[in-house]
């Protein structure tokens, strides 16, 4: 007989009986029985512990399930689960409200029926690509609702593998971004108006300024014997102020043109741009005794040659300009190829910039120095930032006062 098949009560009864009839043979049986009873006790304690742990886990699971259910039901964002063909399998109350259809009618309906044929095609392609790549994806669509409303929504879809029968379903969060879009349109309109305004101001003001500086120069040259020293000084100041303002307007025009004109991106040879810039700036380089080193064969980037030329020219002239008095500028131009991007660096050993101004200097008209010591209009870096952003890149500086500056431009690889 296998003692392990007996219940605890049966074992206790057998043990009692054996103990009531002591004999040598029974003594061995009593020992075996006591061992089995002990083993069973240990198992019982273990089982109780496991049971307690299981109950705790179940309780935690129930709590977390109720938390998620609560979140799903009360989420202010529409949430639906769709089958690969676009049929809605699940929808939370926010989705029901957004789509204006009772939940029981929504389940089994195709999401494409809320869209026009063009968007329905885009949605089908979106679902297919989500399922194929297994990666989350986003899509902006316009819903066509029963009451005639056409809200713009942003879909954030995430594929989820379900049971074999359900196939690959996609979880879709639907956010109504109509108000955001309307605000964006207003902002774009304001921006366009501002750009048009600054464009026409800088364009129209240049002509009278040129007239002022030209006439001042003519009087200074052709009538120098007819005017006294004081008047000559005043005329010279008029001329140089007009020239300075003309330069500012030219830069402002460049800045607003950058926002208006279309930018065509293509492979650009940076080494060629630098070579041409060094020739163009030969005069100032020789005059200042600058030492410029350029890394051989800089990496190619994807951008616009004209715009990148503008950016690098601004960085180069700044690197030559912002040096302590009496010191010859030293500039090093280099490039580094990353996985998808290239970082170009224009580093100088000049006066440097306090880190608290690293962002500010890229804003229009922000200057850290007086015009007499370092002339300029405060637009060069604003042009550089806008230009780089139009080429889908970014620009930043790392620098400390007295330790030179390194301006970095990150652009897509060619
Ligand atoms: P501008 O040089 O015409 O004043 P920028 O927009 O090119 O205008 O530069 C803005 C400000 O940033 C400059 O006035 C200067 O204070 C600072 N700056 C730019 N480049 C450098 C540099 N290489 N070293 C130190 N300061 C710089």
mmCIF file of C-alpha atoms in Angstrom, residues 53-409:
data_model
loop_
_atom_site.group_PDB
_atom_site.id
_atom_site.type_symbol
_atom_site.label_atom_id
_atom_site.label_comp_id
_atom_site.label_asym_id
_atom_site.label_seq_id
_atom_site.Cartn_x
_atom_site.Cartn_y
_atom_site.Cartn_z
ATOM 1 C CA UNK A 53 1.396 34.238 -3.123
ATOM 2 C CA UNK A 54 -1.046 33.298 -5.881
ATOM 3 C CA UNK A 55 -3.857 35.175 -4.199
ATOM 4 C CA UNK A 56 -1.664 38.262 -3.847
ATOM 5 C CA UNK A 57 -0.676 38.104 -7.534
ATOM 6 C CA UNK A 58 -4.312 37.669 -8.526
ATOM 7 C CA UNK A 59 -5.316 40.640 -6.405
ATOM 8 C CA UNK A 60 -2.580 42.786 -7.985
ATOM 9 C CA UNK A 61 -3.662 41.648 -11.460
ATOM 10 C CA UNK A 62 -7.286 42.491 -10.730
ATOM 11 C CA UNK A 63 -6.261 45.908 -9.444
ATOM 12 C CA UNK A 64 -4.102 46.659 -12.440
ATOM 13 C CA UNK A 65 -6.857 45.406 -14.788
ATOM 14 C CA UNK A 66 -9.379 47.683 -13.144
ATOM 15 C CA UNK A 67 -6.896 50.585 -13.369
ATOM 16 C CA UNK A 68 -6.434 49.964 -17.108
ATOM 17 C CA UNK A 69 -10.159 49.510 -17.657
ATOM 18 C CA UNK A 70 -10.750 52.784 -15.834
ATOM 19 C CA UNK A 71 -8.111 54.501 -17.950
ATOM 20 C CA UNK A 72 -9.573 53.069 -21.169
ATOM 21 C CA UNK A 73 -13.112 54.091 -20.244
ATOM 22 C CA UNK A 74 -12.266 57.588 -19.013
ATOM 23 C CA UNK A 75 -9.444 58.482 -21.390
ATOM 24 C CA UNK A 76 -10.214 61.861 -22.984
ATOM 25 C CA UNK A 77 -8.688 60.505 -26.219
ATOM 26 C CA UNK A 78 -10.573 58.213 -28.592
ATOM 27 C CA UNK A 79 -9.179 54.698 -28.541
ATOM 28 C CA UNK A 80 -10.195 51.946 -30.945
ATOM 29 C CA UNK A 81 -8.882 48.515 -31.828
ATOM 30 C CA UNK A 82 -9.200 47.662 -35.512
ATOM 31 C CA UNK A 83 -8.729 44.440 -37.455
ATOM 32 C CA UNK A 84 -6.275 44.400 -40.374
ATOM 33 C CA UNK A 85 -9.121 45.221 -42.820
ATOM 34 C CA UNK A 86 -10.081 48.336 -40.814
ATOM 35 C CA UNK A 87 -13.105 46.864 -39.026
ATOM 36 C CA UNK A 88 -13.554 48.305 -35.530
ATOM 37 C CA UNK A 89 -13.348 45.610 -32.841
ATOM 38 C CA UNK A 90 -13.365 47.803 -29.728
ATOM 39 C CA UNK A 91 -13.972 51.471 -28.933
ATOM 40 C CA UNK A 92 -13.787 53.505 -25.736
ATOM 41 C CA UNK A 93 -16.420 56.137 -24.783
ATOM 42 C CA UNK A 94 -14.260 59.011 -26.077
ATOM 43 C CA UNK A 95 -14.102 57.328 -29.515
ATOM 44 C CA UNK A 96 -17.878 56.778 -29.420
ATOM 45 C CA UNK A 97 -18.406 60.465 -28.678
ATOM 46 C CA UNK A 98 -15.933 61.622 -31.305
ATOM 47 C CA UNK A 99 -17.355 59.394 -34.056
ATOM 48 C CA UNK A 100 -20.999 60.192 -33.080
ATOM 49 C CA UNK A 101 -22.190 56.582 -33.332
ATOM 50 C CA UNK A 102 -23.491 54.381 -30.437
ATOM 51 C CA UNK A 103 -20.959 51.809 -29.308
ATOM 52 C CA UNK A 104 -22.953 48.760 -30.458
ATOM 53 C CA UNK A 105 -23.213 50.249 -33.982
ATOM 54 C CA UNK A 106 -19.572 51.192 -33.993
ATOM 55 C CA UNK A 107 -18.314 47.668 -33.339
ATOM 56 C CA UNK A 108 -18.118 45.861 -36.670
ATOM 57 C CA UNK A 109 -18.207 49.094 -38.693
ATOM 58 C CA UNK A 110 -15.223 49.961 -40.918
ATOM 59 C CA UNK A 111 -13.233 53.004 -39.830
ATOM 60 C CA UNK A 112 -12.868 53.960 -43.512
ATOM 61 C CA UNK A 113 -16.608 54.828 -43.571
ATOM 62 C CA UNK A 114 -15.762 57.935 -41.526
ATOM 63 C CA UNK A 115 -13.373 59.150 -44.219
ATOM 64 C CA UNK A 116 -13.519 60.382 -47.796
ATOM 65 C CA UNK A 117 -12.190 57.918 -50.417
ATOM 66 C CA UNK A 118 -8.739 59.560 -50.541
ATOM 67 C CA UNK A 119 -8.214 59.459 -46.765
ATOM 68 C CA UNK A 120 -9.741 55.947 -46.612
ATOM 69 C CA UNK A 121 -6.974 54.808 -49.007
ATOM 70 C CA UNK A 122 -4.328 56.502 -46.859
ATOM 71 C CA UNK A 123 -5.749 54.863 -43.742
ATOM 72 C CA UNK A 124 -5.708 51.394 -45.388
ATOM 73 C CA UNK A 125 -2.059 51.905 -46.402
ATOM 74 C CA UNK A 126 -1.261 53.128 -42.875
ATOM 75 C CA UNK A 127 -2.804 49.998 -41.309
ATOM 76 C CA UNK A 128 -0.984 47.732 -43.740
ATOM 77 C CA UNK A 129 2.382 49.349 -43.115
ATOM 78 C CA UNK A 130 1.784 49.250 -39.344
ATOM 79 C CA UNK A 131 1.035 45.527 -39.539
ATOM 80 C CA UNK A 132 3.980 44.803 -41.826
ATOM 81 C CA UNK A 133 6.660 46.795 -40.048
ATOM 82 C CA UNK A 134 5.337 46.076 -36.551
ATOM 83 C CA UNK A 135 6.251 49.652 -35.660
ATOM 84 C CA UNK A 136 4.034 52.463 -34.314
ATOM 85 C CA UNK A 137 2.997 55.069 -36.878
ATOM 86 C CA UNK A 138 1.136 58.362 -37.052
ATOM 87 C CA UNK A 139 -1.337 59.716 -39.581
ATOM 88 C CA UNK A 140 -3.311 62.932 -39.882
ATOM 89 C CA UNK A 141 -6.831 62.629 -41.332
ATOM 90 C CA UNK A 142 -10.096 64.534 -41.707
ATOM 91 C CA UNK A 143 -13.177 62.752 -40.352
ATOM 92 C CA UNK A 144 -16.557 63.056 -42.099
ATOM 93 C CA UNK A 145 -19.147 62.908 -39.333
ATOM 94 C CA UNK A 146 -22.915 62.455 -39.301
ATOM 95 C CA UNK A 147 -23.637 66.059 -38.252
ATOM 96 C CA UNK A 148 -21.500 67.376 -41.119
ATOM 97 C CA UNK A 149 -18.476 68.211 -38.916
ATOM 98 C CA UNK A 150 -15.042 67.545 -40.398
ATOM 99 C CA UNK A 151 -12.552 67.510 -37.508
ATOM 100 C CA UNK A 152 -8.874 66.964 -38.201
ATOM 101 C CA UNK A 153 -7.559 64.051 -36.170
ATOM 102 C CA UNK A 154 -4.158 62.618 -35.461
ATOM 103 C CA UNK A 155 -4.010 58.810 -35.369
ATOM 104 C CA UNK A 156 -1.270 57.151 -33.326
ATOM 105 C CA UNK A 157 -1.351 53.483 -34.231
ATOM 106 C CA UNK A 158 0.437 50.607 -32.590
ATOM 107 C CA UNK A 159 0.228 47.051 -33.882
ATOM 108 C CA UNK A 160 -0.537 44.321 -31.324
ATOM 109 C CA UNK A 161 -0.393 40.575 -31.972
ATOM 110 C CA UNK A 162 -3.560 38.918 -30.716
ATOM 111 C CA UNK A 163 -4.654 35.314 -30.707
ATOM 112 C CA UNK A 164 -4.382 33.272 -33.917
ATOM 113 C CA UNK A 165 -8.101 33.691 -34.628
ATOM 114 C CA UNK A 166 -8.108 37.459 -34.241
ATOM 115 C CA UNK A 167 -5.001 38.006 -36.371
ATOM 116 C CA UNK A 168 -2.916 41.158 -36.167
ATOM 117 C CA UNK A 169 -4.948 43.976 -34.706
ATOM 118 C CA UNK A 170 -3.941 47.608 -34.482
ATOM 119 C CA UNK A 171 -4.560 49.851 -31.475
ATOM 120 C CA UNK A 172 -5.379 53.364 -32.625
ATOM 121 C CA UNK A 173 -5.477 56.477 -30.421
ATOM 122 C CA UNK A 174 -7.487 59.262 -32.082
ATOM 123 C CA UNK A 175 -6.802 62.848 -30.991
ATOM 124 C CA UNK A 176 -8.910 65.730 -32.236
ATOM 125 C CA UNK A 177 -6.368 68.354 -33.318
ATOM 126 C CA UNK A 178 -8.802 70.716 -35.083
ATOM 127 C CA UNK A 179 -8.247 73.560 -32.602
ATOM 128 C CA UNK A 180 -4.493 73.095 -32.774
ATOM 129 C CA UNK A 181 -4.645 73.187 -36.582
ATOM 130 C CA UNK A 182 -6.786 76.330 -36.548
ATOM 131 C CA UNK A 183 -4.330 78.034 -34.169
ATOM 132 C CA UNK A 184 -1.452 76.890 -36.386
ATOM 133 C CA UNK A 185 -3.143 78.388 -39.462
ATOM 134 C CA UNK A 186 -3.640 81.710 -37.660
ATOM 135 C CA UNK A 187 0.008 81.696 -36.567
ATOM 136 C CA UNK A 188 1.185 80.885 -40.089
ATOM 137 C CA UNK A 189 -0.917 83.735 -41.445
ATOM 138 C CA UNK A 190 0.546 86.149 -38.849
ATOM 139 C CA UNK A 191 4.037 84.922 -39.719
ATOM 140 C CA UNK A 192 3.387 85.395 -43.433
ATOM 141 C CA UNK A 193 2.118 88.918 -42.814
ATOM 142 C CA UNK A 194 5.143 89.715 -40.653
ATOM 143 C CA UNK A 195 7.521 88.340 -43.238
ATOM 144 C CA UNK A 196 5.800 90.300 -46.007
ATOM 145 C CA UNK A 197 5.967 93.414 -43.827
ATOM 146 C CA UNK A 198 9.673 93.093 -43.015
ATOM 147 C CA UNK A 199 10.397 92.170 -46.628
ATOM 148 C CA UNK A 200 8.694 95.273 -47.991
ATOM 149 C CA UNK A 201 10.139 97.506 -45.256
ATOM 150 C CA UNK A 202 13.693 96.343 -45.883
ATOM 151 C CA UNK A 203 13.171 96.419 -49.626
ATOM 152 C CA UNK A 204 11.490 99.818 -49.853
ATOM 153 C CA UNK A 205 13.721 101.587 -47.335
ATOM 154 C CA UNK A 206 16.909 100.692 -49.130
ATOM 155 C CA UNK A 207 16.334 102.985 -52.101
ATOM 156 C CA UNK A 208 15.957 106.246 -50.078
ATOM 157 C CA UNK A 209 18.935 105.223 -47.931
ATOM 158 C CA UNK A 210 21.110 104.707 -50.972
ATOM 159 C CA UNK A 211 20.025 108.166 -52.153
ATOM 160 C CA UNK A 212 20.993 109.702 -48.780
ATOM 161 C CA UNK A 213 24.437 108.094 -48.697
ATOM 162 C CA UNK A 214 25.076 108.863 -52.387
ATOM 163 C CA UNK A 215 24.193 112.556 -51.988
ATOM 164 C CA UNK A 216 26.250 112.827 -48.812
ATOM 165 C CA UNK A 217 29.215 111.366 -50.714
ATOM 166 C CA UNK A 218 28.676 113.693 -53.682
ATOM 167 C CA UNK A 219 28.611 116.770 -51.438
ATOM 168 C CA UNK A 220 31.717 115.525 -49.595
ATOM 169 C CA UNK A 221 33.636 114.924 -52.830
ATOM 170 C CA UNK A 222 32.422 117.629 -55.199
ATOM 171 C CA UNK A 223 31.848 120.492 -52.787
ATOM 172 C CA UNK A 224 34.598 119.879 -50.280
ATOM 173 C CA UNK A 225 35.963 123.424 -50.735
ATOM 174 C CA UNK A 226 32.560 125.023 -50.134
ATOM 175 C CA UNK A 227 31.927 123.477 -46.696
ATOM 176 C CA UNK A 228 33.639 123.941 -43.362
ATOM 177 C CA UNK A 229 35.234 121.258 -41.188
ATOM 178 C CA UNK A 230 32.225 120.860 -38.868
ATOM 179 C CA UNK A 231 29.752 120.402 -41.733
ATOM 180 C CA UNK A 232 32.126 117.877 -43.348
ATOM 181 C CA UNK A 233 32.183 115.872 -40.098
ATOM 182 C CA UNK A 234 28.393 115.878 -39.971
ATOM 183 C CA UNK A 235 28.093 114.778 -43.584
ATOM 184 C CA UNK A 236 30.582 111.966 -42.952
ATOM 185 C CA UNK A 237 28.466 110.763 -40.029
ATOM 186 C CA UNK A 238 25.327 110.907 -42.189
ATOM 187 C CA UNK A 239 27.061 108.850 -44.846
ATOM 188 C CA UNK A 240 28.411 106.182 -42.488
ATOM 189 C CA UNK A 241 25.056 105.893 -40.646
ATOM 190 C CA UNK A 242 23.284 105.450 -43.965
ATOM 191 C CA UNK A 243 25.806 102.803 -45.064
ATOM 192 C CA UNK A 244 25.359 100.949 -41.760
ATOM 193 C CA UNK A 245 21.585 101.039 -42.048
ATOM 194 C CA UNK A 246 21.798 99.883 -45.635
ATOM 195 C CA UNK A 247 23.858 96.883 -44.487
ATOM 196 C CA UNK A 248 21.274 96.080 -41.789
ATOM 197 C CA UNK A 249 18.433 96.296 -44.302
ATOM 198 C CA UNK A 250 20.348 94.080 -46.739
ATOM 199 C CA UNK A 251 20.701 91.447 -43.980
ATOM 200 C CA UNK A 252 17.062 91.808 -42.961
ATOM 201 C CA UNK A 253 16.025 91.296 -46.555
ATOM 202 C CA UNK A 254 18.216 88.187 -46.703
ATOM 203 C CA UNK A 255 16.571 86.949 -43.484
ATOM 204 C CA UNK A 256 12.997 87.360 -44.743
ATOM 205 C CA UNK A 257 13.839 86.022 -48.210
ATOM 206 C CA UNK A 258 15.003 82.835 -46.497
ATOM 207 C CA UNK A 259 11.499 82.273 -45.101
ATOM 208 C CA UNK A 260 9.749 82.989 -48.409
ATOM 209 C CA UNK A 261 11.815 81.219 -51.015
ATOM 210 C CA UNK A 262 11.534 77.521 -51.678
ATOM 211 C CA UNK A 263 14.616 75.549 -50.702
ATOM 212 C CA UNK A 264 15.745 72.748 -52.992
ATOM 213 C CA UNK A 265 17.912 70.194 -51.224
ATOM 214 C CA UNK A 266 20.667 68.331 -53.007
ATOM 215 C CA UNK A 267 24.180 66.959 -52.475
ATOM 216 C CA UNK A 268 26.540 69.822 -51.625
ATOM 217 C CA UNK A 269 30.321 69.777 -51.673
ATOM 218 C CA UNK A 270 31.357 71.659 -48.506
ATOM 219 C CA UNK A 271 35.065 71.688 -49.405
ATOM 220 C CA UNK A 272 34.259 73.657 -52.560
ATOM 221 C CA UNK A 273 32.210 76.217 -50.639
ATOM 222 C CA UNK A 274 35.017 76.752 -48.118
ATOM 223 C CA UNK A 275 37.610 77.038 -50.903
ATOM 224 C CA UNK A 276 35.520 79.770 -52.629
ATOM 225 C CA UNK A 277 34.858 81.573 -49.336
ATOM 226 C CA UNK A 278 38.566 81.717 -48.516
ATOM 227 C CA UNK A 279 39.232 83.271 -51.926
ATOM 228 C CA UNK A 280 36.365 85.734 -51.470
ATOM 229 C CA UNK A 281 37.610 86.773 -48.006
ATOM 230 C CA UNK A 282 41.311 86.846 -49.004
ATOM 231 C CA UNK A 283 41.561 90.607 -48.285
ATOM 232 C CA UNK A 284 40.365 90.494 -44.683
ATOM 233 C CA UNK A 285 42.282 87.260 -44.003
ATOM 234 C CA UNK A 286 45.567 88.813 -45.131
ATOM 235 C CA UNK A 287 44.831 92.099 -43.404
ATOM 236 C CA UNK A 288 44.170 90.434 -40.033
ATOM 237 C CA UNK A 289 47.026 87.925 -40.389
ATOM 238 C CA UNK A 290 44.509 85.120 -39.722
ATOM 239 C CA UNK A 291 45.606 81.503 -39.745
ATOM 240 C CA UNK A 292 42.908 79.257 -41.151
ATOM 241 C CA UNK A 293 43.184 75.480 -41.282
ATOM 242 C CA UNK A 294 40.644 73.381 -43.140
ATOM 243 C CA UNK A 295 40.347 69.629 -42.780
ATOM 244 C CA UNK A 296 41.027 68.026 -46.161
ATOM 245 C CA UNK A 297 37.955 66.710 -48.032
ATOM 246 C CA UNK A 298 35.091 67.795 -45.779
ATOM 247 C CA UNK A 299 32.067 65.455 -45.909
ATOM 248 C CA UNK A 300 29.313 66.053 -48.468
ATOM 249 C CA UNK A 301 25.954 67.134 -47.046
ATOM 250 C CA UNK A 302 22.374 67.343 -48.255
ATOM 251 C CA UNK A 303 21.374 70.981 -48.412
ATOM 252 C CA UNK A 304 21.301 74.044 -50.635
ATOM 253 C CA UNK A 305 24.657 75.291 -51.897
ATOM 254 C CA UNK A 306 23.609 78.963 -51.924
ATOM 255 C CA UNK A 307 22.157 78.834 -48.407
ATOM 256 C CA UNK A 308 25.011 76.842 -46.897
ATOM 257 C CA UNK A 309 27.422 79.303 -48.485
ATOM 258 C CA UNK A 310 25.562 82.117 -46.709
ATOM 259 C CA UNK A 311 25.721 80.307 -43.336
ATOM 260 C CA UNK A 312 29.410 79.416 -43.554
ATOM 261 C CA UNK A 313 30.268 82.950 -44.733
ATOM 262 C CA UNK A 314 28.553 84.375 -41.625
ATOM 263 C CA UNK A 315 30.345 81.939 -39.305
ATOM 264 C CA UNK A 316 33.697 82.572 -40.958
ATOM 265 C CA UNK A 317 33.420 86.373 -40.784
ATOM 266 C CA UNK A 318 32.359 86.147 -37.132
ATOM 267 C CA UNK A 319 35.311 83.844 -36.353
ATOM 268 C CA UNK A 320 37.635 86.400 -37.978
ATOM 269 C CA UNK A 321 35.949 89.358 -36.282
ATOM 270 C CA UNK A 322 35.490 88.316 -32.639
ATOM 271 C CA UNK A 323 39.162 88.154 -31.596
ATOM 272 C CA UNK A 324 40.817 90.152 -28.799
ATOM 273 C CA UNK A 325 42.357 93.438 -29.979
ATOM 274 C CA UNK A 326 45.835 92.976 -31.466
ATOM 275 C CA UNK A 327 45.554 89.212 -31.798
ATOM 276 C CA UNK A 328 45.558 87.439 -35.160
ATOM 277 C CA UNK A 329 42.497 85.179 -35.595
ATOM 278 C CA UNK A 330 42.984 81.387 -35.715
ATOM 279 C CA UNK A 331 40.182 79.373 -37.258
ATOM 280 C CA UNK A 332 39.787 75.640 -37.794
ATOM 281 C CA UNK A 333 37.097 74.178 -40.063
ATOM 282 C CA UNK A 334 36.300 70.477 -39.802
ATOM 283 C CA UNK A 335 33.564 67.900 -40.388
ATOM 284 C CA UNK A 336 32.448 64.650 -38.838
ATOM 285 C CA UNK A 337 30.297 61.973 -40.461
ATOM 286 C CA UNK A 338 27.617 60.358 -38.292
ATOM 287 C CA UNK A 339 25.154 57.567 -39.037
ATOM 288 C CA UNK A 340 22.672 59.795 -40.880
ATOM 289 C CA UNK A 341 24.062 63.259 -40.448
ATOM 290 C CA UNK A 342 27.200 65.302 -40.815
ATOM 291 C CA UNK A 343 28.398 67.833 -38.244
ATOM 292 C CA UNK A 344 30.419 70.757 -39.640
ATOM 293 C CA UNK A 345 32.444 72.827 -37.177
ATOM 294 C CA UNK A 346 33.839 76.350 -37.431
ATOM 295 C CA UNK A 347 36.068 76.838 -34.382
ATOM 296 C CA UNK A 348 37.983 79.965 -33.431
ATOM 297 C CA UNK A 349 40.318 80.972 -30.630
ATOM 298 C CA UNK A 350 38.655 84.341 -30.106
ATOM 299 C CA UNK A 351 36.902 86.099 -27.247
ATOM 300 C CA UNK A 352 34.370 83.305 -26.641
ATOM 301 C CA UNK A 353 30.756 83.561 -25.448
ATOM 302 C CA UNK A 354 29.291 83.128 -21.967
ATOM 303 C CA UNK A 355 27.059 79.977 -21.965
ATOM 304 C CA UNK A 356 24.110 82.057 -20.758
ATOM 305 C CA UNK A 357 24.088 83.773 -24.177
ATOM 306 C CA UNK A 358 24.446 80.615 -26.302
ATOM 307 C CA UNK A 359 20.753 80.622 -27.264
ATOM 308 C CA UNK A 360 20.222 84.363 -27.324
ATOM 309 C CA UNK A 361 22.843 85.133 -29.962
ATOM 310 C CA UNK A 362 20.796 83.201 -32.544
ATOM 311 C CA UNK A 363 17.867 85.619 -32.123
ATOM 312 C CA UNK A 364 17.528 88.512 -34.516
ATOM 313 C CA UNK A 365 19.224 91.796 -33.487
ATOM 314 C CA UNK A 366 20.869 90.203 -30.422
ATOM 315 C CA UNK A 367 24.408 91.527 -30.032
ATOM 316 C CA UNK A 368 26.758 91.161 -27.098
ATOM 317 C CA UNK A 369 29.111 93.992 -28.011
ATOM 318 C CA UNK A 370 29.089 97.645 -28.976
ATOM 319 C CA UNK A 371 29.220 98.607 -32.643
ATOM 320 C CA UNK A 372 32.468 100.574 -32.329
ATOM 321 C CA UNK A 373 34.506 97.637 -31.024
ATOM 322 C CA UNK A 374 32.879 94.915 -33.129
ATOM 323 C CA UNK A 375 30.698 96.280 -35.944
ATOM 324 C CA UNK A 376 27.716 94.202 -37.041
ATOM 325 C CA UNK A 377 23.944 94.157 -37.329
ATOM 326 C CA UNK A 378 23.046 91.177 -35.086
ATOM 327 C CA UNK A 379 21.317 89.332 -37.924
ATOM 328 C CA UNK A 380 24.081 86.963 -39.125
ATOM 329 C CA UNK A 381 23.392 84.130 -36.677
ATOM 330 C CA UNK A 382 19.599 84.520 -36.991
ATOM 331 C CA UNK A 383 20.075 84.040 -40.746
ATOM 332 C CA UNK A 384 22.327 81.031 -40.050
ATOM 333 C CA UNK A 385 19.751 79.376 -37.762
ATOM 334 C CA UNK A 386 16.825 79.954 -40.129
ATOM 335 C CA UNK A 387 18.923 78.776 -43.083
ATOM 336 C CA UNK A 388 20.065 75.592 -41.335
ATOM 337 C CA UNK A 389 16.532 74.790 -40.175
ATOM 338 C CA UNK A 390 15.241 75.224 -43.729
ATOM 339 C CA UNK A 391 17.795 72.573 -44.725
ATOM 340 C CA UNK A 392 16.353 70.327 -41.954
ATOM 341 C CA UNK A 393 19.399 70.686 -39.764
ATOM 342 C CA UNK A 394 20.340 72.412 -36.537
ATOM 343 C CA UNK A 395 23.022 74.815 -35.367
ATOM 344 C CA UNK A 396 24.481 75.462 -31.940
ATOM 345 C CA UNK A 397 27.591 76.832 -30.276
ATOM 346 C CA UNK A 398 29.884 75.566 -27.580
ATOM 347 C CA UNK A 399 32.047 78.223 -26.045
ATOM 348 C CA UNK A 400 33.331 79.888 -22.916
ATOM 349 C CA UNK A 401 34.554 83.443 -22.427
ATOM 350 C CA UNK A 402 38.212 83.733 -23.393
ATOM 351 C CA UNK A 403 38.388 80.171 -24.698
ATOM 352 C CA UNK A 404 37.182 80.602 -28.282
ATOM 353 C CA UNK A 405 33.933 79.421 -29.854
ATOM 354 C CA UNK A 406 32.967 76.392 -31.870
ATOM 355 C CA UNK A 407 29.864 76.752 -34.059
ATOM 356 C CA UNK A 408 28.415 73.386 -35.116
ATOM 357 C CA UNK A 409 25.985 72.706 -37.952
#
